[in-house]
Amino acid sequence: MFETLREILDRHHYRYISMIPADMDVAFSRNEWGLLTLLSSYRQRTTLLFSYSRLRRLIEYSIKCLKPETYLLYQLFFRGLVVRPDLVEPLLDGVLTELLDASLLFKVGFDGYRARQCIVPFKNYYLFCDFPISHQDHVYLGATSCFMAQYLLSHSWPAHGRGLDIGSGSGILTFMLRRFCREVVGIDISDEATTTASLNRTFNNISGVQFITDDFNQFQETGFDFIVGNPPAADLPSSFQGVRNAYGGKYGIEKTIKVIRYIEKALHENGQALLLTGAPVVQGENILYSSLRDLVKESGLSIAVEVQAFWPMARVDWHEPEFSPTHKYLVLLHIRRNARPEVILRPLPFYRRLEYIFQGLGGSR
């Protein structure tokens, strides 16, 4: 079934639905880049806003750039819309029954078919994720996950034995880590995330990867050579009943500090770890940096901080006052054992946000 579905997606160029150029001005001036109108929806999806209104207003322009079959797949597996039976059945001939049996597709009365999860193309992968947030354990492919996946692919890493992805979610970072490690474990506290990541592993035919439902605080395995993670960094109030897996504790850094303390125990003697998180600035003080300096004195770890200074996070109306940093920067933490215990600040290369997150989505580079 999966081979047939992948063949259908490839044959009808589904992976190019999110091929976004880096330069918006150039894109808008060239008709063949009409798919740029997907940017509004996709960018908002990756930042948990999920507004499709602008996309609907621009869809007439986009449709000119899509072949009919690609457009149907896009409506079905990217937007989650109901598509008429007479359109779906010929398109998914030979795989429709299997998709229904696997609950990846379901019938909506006599109106048509709807996908249970969306399929997001990234490089030469297809990743199943949930549609717009409707429950606390929503599994999504976030902008920061795309950022870190691209970062991992853009750098040379030595071969490692065992890898660990903390908070594996859709599995995207687990799969990137597998390129450099003999075997990789992905852990996530959400059963739904583990199920979705396992589906993505099978769909993309990836070996040497295991997904486990567990809380990293209780996870007992150690001796990992390469650990990656994208800890929740939203400074949501505890009373907020939205996406539970986005809450990072006060100022959005509490879970990051807990993950680093776990890494101290789990990392192999000469291992390394990469964490992508946010660095809030409150009343002129960078809360994360202060916490890291205290932590390295206790742990003996070395932490190099790469700062993406162009990534200010605006305050949100429903934040409680004590959870409201004035702004937040995206930071990448390089953690090593057996190095001089210190916190080193250095800038991340200045990548335009659109370029670094979206360049090559759907491509095979």
CSV table of C-alpha atoms in Angstrom, one decimal:
chain,number,residue,atom,x,y,z
A,1,MET,CA,0.0,0.0,0.0
A,2,PHE,CA,2.6,2.5,1.0
A,3,GLU,CA,4.7,1.9,-2.1
A,4,THR,CA,1.6,2.4,-4.2
A,5,LEU,CA,0.6,5.6,-2.4
A,6,ARG,CA,4.2,7.0,-2.6
A,7,GLU,CA,4.2,6.2,-6.3
A,8,ILE,CA,0.9,8.1,-6.8
A,9,LEU,CA,2.3,11.1,-4.8
A,10,ASP,CA,5.5,11.1,-6.8
A,11,ARG,CA,3.8,10.6,-10.2
A,12,HIS,CA,1.5,13.6,-9.6
A,13,HIS,CA,4.3,15.8,-8.2
A,14,TYR,CA,2.7,16.1,-4.8
A,15,ARG,CA,6.1,16.9,-3.2
A,16,TYR,CA,6.2,20.2,-5.1
A,17,ILE,CA,3.2,21.7,-3.4
A,18,SER,CA,5.4,23.3,-0.8
A,19,MET,CA,8.4,24.1,-3.0
A,20,ILE,CA,8.7,27.7,-1.8
A,21,PRO,CA,11.4,30.0,-3.2
A,22,ALA,CA,13.5,32.0,-0.7
A,23,ASP,CA,13.0,35.4,-2.3
A,24,MET,CA,9.4,36.5,-2.0
A,25,ASP,CA,9.8,39.5,-4.3
A,26,VAL,CA,11.2,37.4,-7.1
A,27,ALA,CA,8.5,34.8,-6.5
A,28,PHE,CA,5.6,37.2,-6.8
A,29,SER,CA,7.0,38.5,-10.1
A,30,ARG,CA,7.1,35.1,-11.7
A,31,ASN,CA,3.8,33.3,-12.6
A,32,GLU,CA,5.4,29.9,-12.3
A,33,TRP,CA,5.9,30.5,-8.6
A,34,GLY,CA,2.1,30.7,-8.0
A,35,LEU,CA,2.5,28.1,-5.3
A,36,LEU,CA,4.0,30.7,-3.1
A,37,THR,CA,0.4,31.4,-2.0
A,38,LEU,CA,0.7,28.2,0.0
A,39,LEU,CA,3.2,30.0,2.2
A,40,SER,CA,0.5,31.8,4.3
A,41,SER,CA,-1.2,28.6,5.3
A,42,TYR,CA,2.0,26.5,5.7
A,43,ARG,CA,3.9,29.1,7.7
A,44,GLN,CA,1.0,29.6,10.0
A,45,ARG,CA,0.5,25.9,10.4
A,46,THR,CA,4.1,25.6,11.6
A,47,THR,CA,3.7,28.3,14.1
A,48,LEU,CA,0.4,26.9,15.6
A,49,LEU,CA,-1.9,29.6,14.1
A,50,PHE,CA,-3.6,27.5,11.5
A,51,SER,CA,-5.4,30.2,9.5
A,52,TYR,CA,-6.5,29.0,6.1
A,53,SER,CA,-8.5,32.2,5.3
A,54,ARG,CA,-5.8,33.9,3.3
A,55,LEU,CA,-5.0,30.7,1.4
A,56,ARG,CA,-8.6,30.4,0.3
A,57,ARG,CA,-8.6,33.9,-1.0
A,58,LEU,CA,-5.5,33.1,-3.1
A,59,ILE,CA,-6.3,29.6,-4.1
A,60,GLU,CA,-7.6,30.7,-7.5
A,61,TYR,CA,-4.1,31.9,-8.4
A,62,SER,CA,-2.4,28.7,-7.1
A,63,ILE,CA,-4.7,26.4,-9.0
A,64,LYS,CA,-3.3,27.8,-12.3
A,65,CYS,CA,0.1,26.4,-11.3
A,66,LEU,CA,-1.2,22.9,-10.3
A,67,LYS,CA,-2.0,20.0,-12.5
A,68,PRO,CA,-5.5,18.7,-11.8
A,69,GLU,CA,-4.2,15.5,-10.1
A,70,THR,CA,-1.8,17.4,-8.0
A,71,TYR,CA,-4.5,19.8,-7.0
A,72,LEU,CA,-6.8,17.0,-5.9
A,73,LEU,CA,-4.0,15.4,-3.8
A,74,TYR,CA,-3.3,18.8,-2.3
A,75,GLN,CA,-6.9,19.4,-1.4
A,76,LEU,CA,-7.2,15.9,0.1
A,77,PHE,CA,-3.9,15.4,2.0
A,78,PHE,CA,-2.7,19.0,2.6
A,79,ARG,CA,-5.8,21.0,3.2
A,80,GLY,CA,-8.0,18.1,4.5
A,81,LEU,CA,-11.0,18.9,2.4
A,82,VAL,CA,-13.7,16.5,1.3
A,83,VAL,CA,-13.2,15.4,-2.3
A,84,ARG,CA,-15.9,13.9,-4.4
A,85,PRO,CA,-15.9,10.1,-4.9
A,86,ASP,CA,-15.8,10.4,-8.7
A,87,LEU,CA,-12.6,12.4,-8.4
A,88,VAL,CA,-10.9,10.4,-5.6
A,89,GLU,CA,-11.6,6.8,-6.9
A,90,PRO,CA,-9.8,7.1,-10.2
A,91,LEU,CA,-6.9,9.0,-8.6
A,92,LEU,CA,-6.3,6.5,-5.9
A,93,ASP,CA,-7.2,3.4,-7.9
A,94,GLY,CA,-5.7,0.3,-6.5
A,95,VAL,CA,-4.9,1.8,-3.1
A,96,LEU,CA,-8.3,3.3,-1.9
A,97,THR,CA,-9.5,0.2,-0.1
A,98,GLU,CA,-6.1,-0.1,1.8
A,99,LEU,CA,-6.2,3.5,2.8
A,100,LEU,CA,-9.7,3.1,4.2
A,101,ASP,CA,-8.8,-0.1,6.0
A,102,ALA,CA,-5.7,1.7,7.5
A,103,SER,CA,-7.9,4.6,8.6
A,104,LEU,CA,-5.7,7.0,6.6
A,105,LEU,CA,-8.8,8.0,4.6
A,106,PHE,CA,-12.5,7.9,5.6
A,107,LYS,CA,-15.7,8.4,3.8
A,108,VAL,CA,-17.9,11.4,4.6
A,109,GLY,CA,-21.5,10.2,3.9
A,110,PHE,CA,-22.2,10.3,0.2
A,111,ASP,CA,-20.2,13.5,-0.2
A,112,GLY,CA,-16.8,12.1,-0.7
A,113,TYR,CA,-13.5,11.2,1.0
A,114,ARG,CA,-11.4,13.0,3.6
A,115,ALA,CA,-7.9,12.2,4.8
A,116,ARG,CA,-7.4,11.6,8.6
A,117,GLN,CA,-3.9,13.2,8.5
A,118,CYS,CA,-2.1,15.5,6.2
A,119,ILE,CA,1.0,14.5,4.3
A,120,VAL,CA,3.8,17.1,4.4
A,121,PRO,CA,6.7,16.7,2.0
A,122,PHE,CA,10.1,17.5,3.3
A,123,LYS,CA,13.2,16.8,1.0
A,124,ASN,CA,12.7,13.2,-0.1
A,125,TYR,CA,10.4,12.3,2.8
A,126,TYR,CA,6.7,12.3,3.2
A,127,LEU,CA,5.6,13.0,6.8
A,128,PHE,CA,2.1,12.3,8.2
A,129,CYS,CA,1.0,15.0,10.6
A,130,ASP,CA,-2.3,16.0,12.2
A,131,PHE,CA,-4.6,18.6,10.6
A,132,PRO,CA,-5.3,21.9,12.4
A,133,ILE,CA,-5.0,21.7,16.2
A,134,SER,CA,-8.1,20.1,17.7
A,135,HIS,CA,-6.6,18.3,20.7
A,136,GLN,CA,-3.8,18.6,23.3
A,137,ASP,CA,-1.6,15.9,21.8
A,138,HIS,CA,-1.6,17.3,18.3
A,139,VAL,CA,1.3,16.0,16.2
A,140,TYR,CA,2.6,18.7,13.8
A,141,LEU,CA,5.7,19.5,11.8
A,142,GLY,CA,6.7,22.8,13.3
A,143,ALA,CA,8.9,25.6,11.9
A,144,THR,CA,11.6,25.0,14.5
A,145,SER,CA,11.6,21.3,13.6
A,146,CYS,CA,12.1,22.2,9.9
A,147,PHE,CA,14.8,24.6,10.9
A,148,MET,CA,16.7,22.0,12.9
A,149,ALA,CA,16.3,19.3,10.3
A,150,GLN,CA,17.8,21.7,7.7
A,151,TYR,CA,20.6,22.6,10.1
A,152,LEU,CA,21.5,18.9,10.6
A,153,LEU,CA,21.5,18.3,6.9
A,154,SER,CA,23.6,21.4,6.2
A,155,HIS,CA,26.6,20.4,8.4
A,156,SER,CA,29.0,17.5,8.4
A,157,TRP,CA,28.8,15.3,11.4
A,158,PRO,CA,31.1,12.3,12.3
A,159,ALA,CA,29.6,8.9,12.3
A,160,HIS,CA,28.0,7.9,15.6
A,161,GLY,CA,26.8,4.7,17.2
A,162,ARG,CA,23.6,5.5,19.1
A,163,GLY,CA,21.4,8.5,18.7
A,164,LEU,CA,18.5,9.8,20.7
A,165,ASP,CA,15.7,12.2,19.7
A,166,ILE,CA,14.0,13.7,22.8
A,167,GLY,CA,10.4,14.6,22.0
A,168,SER,CA,10.4,12.9,18.6
A,169,GLY,CA,6.9,14.1,17.5
A,170,SER,CA,6.5,13.4,13.8
A,171,GLY,CA,9.9,11.8,13.7
A,172,ILE,CA,11.6,14.3,11.4
A,173,LEU,CA,14.6,14.9,13.5
A,174,THR,CA,14.9,11.1,14.3
A,175,PHE,CA,15.2,10.4,10.6
A,176,MET,CA,17.8,13.2,10.1
A,177,LEU,CA,19.8,11.8,13.0
A,178,ARG,CA,19.6,8.3,11.5
A,179,ARG,CA,21.8,9.6,8.6
A,180,PHE,CA,24.7,10.0,11.1
A,181,CYS,CA,24.0,7.2,13.6
A,182,ARG,CA,23.9,3.4,13.4
A,183,GLU,CA,20.7,3.2,15.4
A,184,VAL,CA,18.4,5.9,16.8
A,185,VAL,CA,15.7,5.9,19.5
A,186,GLY,CA,12.9,8.5,19.4
A,187,ILE,CA,11.0,9.1,22.7
A,188,ASP,CA,7.8,11.1,23.1
A,189,ILE,CA,5.4,11.3,26.0
A,190,SER,CA,2.4,11.1,23.5
A,191,ASP,CA,1.1,7.8,22.3
A,192,GLU,CA,-0.3,9.6,19.3
A,193,ALA,CA,3.1,11.0,18.4
A,194,THR,CA,4.8,7.6,18.7
A,195,THR,CA,2.1,6.1,16.5
A,196,THR,CA,2.4,8.8,13.9
A,197,ALA,CA,6.2,8.6,13.9
A,198,SER,CA,6.1,4.9,13.5
A,199,LEU,CA,3.8,5.3,10.5
A,200,ASN,CA,6.3,7.8,9.0
A,201,ARG,CA,9.1,5.4,9.6
A,202,THR,CA,7.2,2.6,7.7
A,203,PHE,CA,6.0,5.0,4.9
A,204,ASN,CA,9.5,6.2,4.3
A,205,ASN,CA,11.1,2.8,4.6
A,206,ILE,CA,13.6,3.8,7.3
A,207,SER,CA,15.5,1.1,9.2
A,208,GLY,CA,17.5,1.4,12.4
A,209,VAL,CA,14.9,3.6,14.1
A,210,GLN,CA,12.8,2.8,17.2
A,211,PHE,CA,10.0,4.9,18.7
A,212,ILE,CA,9.1,4.6,22.4
A,213,THR,CA,6.3,6.3,24.4
A,214,ASP,CA,8.0,7.5,27.5
A,215,ASP,CA,8.8,10.6,29.6
A,216,PHE,CA,12.4,11.5,29.3
A,217,ASN,CA,12.4,12.1,33.1
A,218,GLN,CA,11.8,8.3,33.5
A,219,PHE,CA,13.7,7.1,30.5
A,220,GLN,CA,16.5,4.9,31.8
A,221,GLU,CA,18.7,4.3,28.8
A,222,THR,CA,22.1,6.0,28.7
A,223,GLY,CA,25.3,5.9,26.6
A,224,PHE,CA,24.1,7.9,23.6
A,225,ASP,CA,26.6,9.4,21.3
A,226,PHE,CA,24.4,12.0,19.6
A,227,ILE,CA,21.3,13.5,21.2
A,228,VAL,CA,18.9,16.0,19.5
A,229,GLY,CA,15.8,17.7,20.8
A,230,ASN,CA,13.4,20.6,20.2
A,231,PRO,CA,12.0,21.1,23.7
A,232,PRO,CA,8.7,22.9,24.1
A,233,ALA,CA,9.5,26.6,24.5
A,234,ALA,CA,6.1,28.3,24.6
A,235,ASP,CA,5.6,30.4,27.7
A,236,LEU,CA,2.0,29.5,28.0
A,237,PRO,CA,0.1,30.0,31.2
A,238,SER,CA,-0.7,26.8,33.0
A,239,SER,CA,-4.4,27.6,32.7
A,240,PHE,CA,-4.2,27.5,28.9
A,241,GLN,CA,-6.1,24.5,27.5
A,242,GLY,CA,-4.6,24.5,24.1
A,243,VAL,CA,-1.7,22.5,22.9
A,244,ARG,CA,-0.2,20.8,25.9
A,245,ASN,CA,2.9,19.7,24.1
A,246,ALA,CA,3.9,23.3,23.4
A,247,TYR,CA,4.2,24.3,27.0
A,248,GLY,CA,7.8,24.9,28.1
A,249,GLY,CA,7.2,26.0,31.7
A,250,LYS,CA,7.8,29.5,33.1
A,251,TYR,CA,9.3,31.8,30.5
A,252,GLY,CA,9.4,28.7,28.2
A,253,ILE,CA,12.7,27.4,29.5
A,254,GLU,CA,11.9,25.0,32.3
A,255,LYS,CA,11.6,21.9,30.1
A,256,THR,CA,14.8,22.9,28.3
A,257,ILE,CA,16.8,22.9,31.5
A,258,LYS,CA,15.3,19.6,32.5
A,259,VAL,CA,16.3,18.1,29.2
A,260,ILE,CA,19.9,19.3,29.6
A,261,ARG,CA,20.0,17.7,33.1
A,262,TYR,CA,18.9,14.5,31.5
A,263,ILE,CA,21.5,14.8,28.7
A,264,GLU,CA,24.1,15.1,31.4
A,265,LYS,CA,23.3,11.6,32.5
A,266,ALA,CA,22.5,10.0,29.1
A,267,LEU,CA,25.3,11.4,27.0
A,268,HIS,CA,28.3,9.1,26.2
A,269,GLU,CA,31.7,10.2,27.5
A,270,ASN,CA,32.7,11.8,24.2
A,271,GLY,CA,29.2,12.5,22.9
A,272,GLN,CA,27.4,15.7,21.8
A,273,ALA,CA,23.9,17.1,21.8
A,274,LEU,CA,22.0,19.7,19.9
A,275,LEU,CA,18.9,21.4,21.3
A,276,LEU,CA,16.8,24.1,19.6
A,277,THR,CA,14.9,26.3,21.9
A,278,GLY,CA,13.9,29.9,22.7
A,279,ALA,CA,15.9,32.4,24.8
A,280,PRO,CA,13.5,34.9,26.4
A,281,VAL,CA,14.6,38.4,27.5
A,282,VAL,CA,12.8,39.7,30.5
A,283,GLN,CA,13.5,43.3,31.7
A,284,GLY,CA,16.8,43.3,29.8
A,285,GLU,CA,18.0,39.9,31.2
A,286,ASN,CA,18.3,36.8,29.1
A,287,ILE,CA,16.7,34.2,31.4
A,288,LEU,CA,18.0,31.2,29.5
A,289,TYR,CA,21.7,32.4,29.5
A,290,SER,CA,21.6,33.0,33.3
A,291,SER,CA,20.2,29.5,33.9
A,292,LEU,CA,22.8,27.9,31.6
A,293,ARG,CA,25.7,29.6,33.4
A,294,ASP,CA,24.5,28.2,36.7
A,295,LEU,CA,23.9,24.8,35.1
A,296,VAL,CA,27.4,24.3,33.6
A,297,LYS,CA,29.0,25.1,37.0
A,298,GLU,CA,27.1,22.1,38.5
A,299,SER,CA,27.3,19.7,35.5
A,300,GLY,CA,30.7,20.3,33.9
A,301,LEU,CA,29.1,20.4,30.5
A,302,SER,CA,30.2,22.8,27.8
A,303,ILE,CA,27.4,24.6,26.0
A,304,ALA,CA,27.9,26.7,22.9
A,305,VAL,CA,24.9,28.9,22.1
A,306,GLU,CA,24.2,30.0,18.6
A,307,VAL,CA,21.7,32.8,18.5
A,308,GLN,CA,19.3,33.5,15.7
A,309,ALA,CA,18.9,37.2,16.6
A,310,PHE,CA,16.3,38.0,13.9
A,311,TRP,CA,13.7,35.7,15.5
A,312,PRO,CA,11.8,38.0,18.0
A,313,MET,CA,8.6,36.4,19.3
A,314,ALA,CA,5.8,38.9,19.9
A,315,ARG,CA,3.8,38.8,23.0
A,316,VAL,CA,0.4,37.1,22.8
A,317,ASP,CA,-2.7,38.6,24.4
A,318,TRP,CA,-3.6,35.5,26.4
A,319,HIS,CA,-0.2,35.3,28.1
A,320,GLU,CA,-0.3,35.9,31.9
A,321,PRO,CA,2.0,38.8,32.9
A,322,GLU,CA,4.6,36.6,34.7
A,323,PHE,CA,4.8,34.4,31.5
A,324,SER,CA,5.4,37.3,29.1
A,325,PRO,CA,9.0,37.9,28.0
A,326,THR,CA,9.4,41.1,26.0
A,327,HIS,CA,10.9,39.1,23.2
A,328,LYS,CA,12.5,35.7,22.5
A,329,TYR,CA,15.3,34.6,20.3
A,330,LEU,CA,15.7,31.2,18.6
A,331,VAL,CA,18.9,29.6,19.9
A,332,LEU,CA,20.7,26.4,19.1
A,333,LEU,CA,22.6,24.8,22.0
A,334,HIS,CA,25.7,22.7,21.3
A,335,ILE,CA,26.3,20.5,24.3
A,336,ARG,CA,29.5,18.5,24.9
A,337,ARG,CA,30.9,16.4,27.7
A,338,ASN,CA,34.6,16.5,28.6
A,339,ALA,CA,35.1,20.0,27.4
A,340,ARG,CA,35.8,23.2,29.3
A,341,PRO,CA,32.7,23.9,31.4
A,342,GLU,CA,31.5,27.2,30.0
A,343,VAL,CA,28.7,28.9,28.0
A,344,ILE,CA,30.0,30.3,24.7
A,345,LEU,CA,27.8,32.8,22.8
A,346,ARG,CA,28.2,32.9,19.0
A,347,PRO,CA,25.9,34.0,16.2
A,348,LEU,CA,24.1,31.6,14.0
A,349,PRO,CA,24.7,32.4,10.3
A,350,PHE,CA,22.2,34.9,9.2
A,351,TYR,CA,19.6,33.0,7.2
A,352,ARG,CA,16.5,34.6,6.1
A,353,ARG,CA,13.6,32.9,7.9
A,354,LEU,CA,11.8,31.9,4.7
A,355,GLU,CA,14.9,30.5,3.2
A,356,TYR,CA,16.1,28.5,6.1
A,357,ILE,CA,12.7,27.0,7.0
A,358,PHE,CA,11.2,26.5,3.6
A,359,GLN,CA,13.9,26.3,1.0
A,360,GLY,CA,13.8,22.9,-0.5
A,361,LEU,CA,10.7,21.7,1.2
A,362,GLY,CA,9.4,19.1,-1.2
A,363,GLY,CA,12.8,18.9,-2.9
A,364,SER,CA,15.2,16.0,-2.8
A,365,ARG,CA,18.4,17.9,-1.9
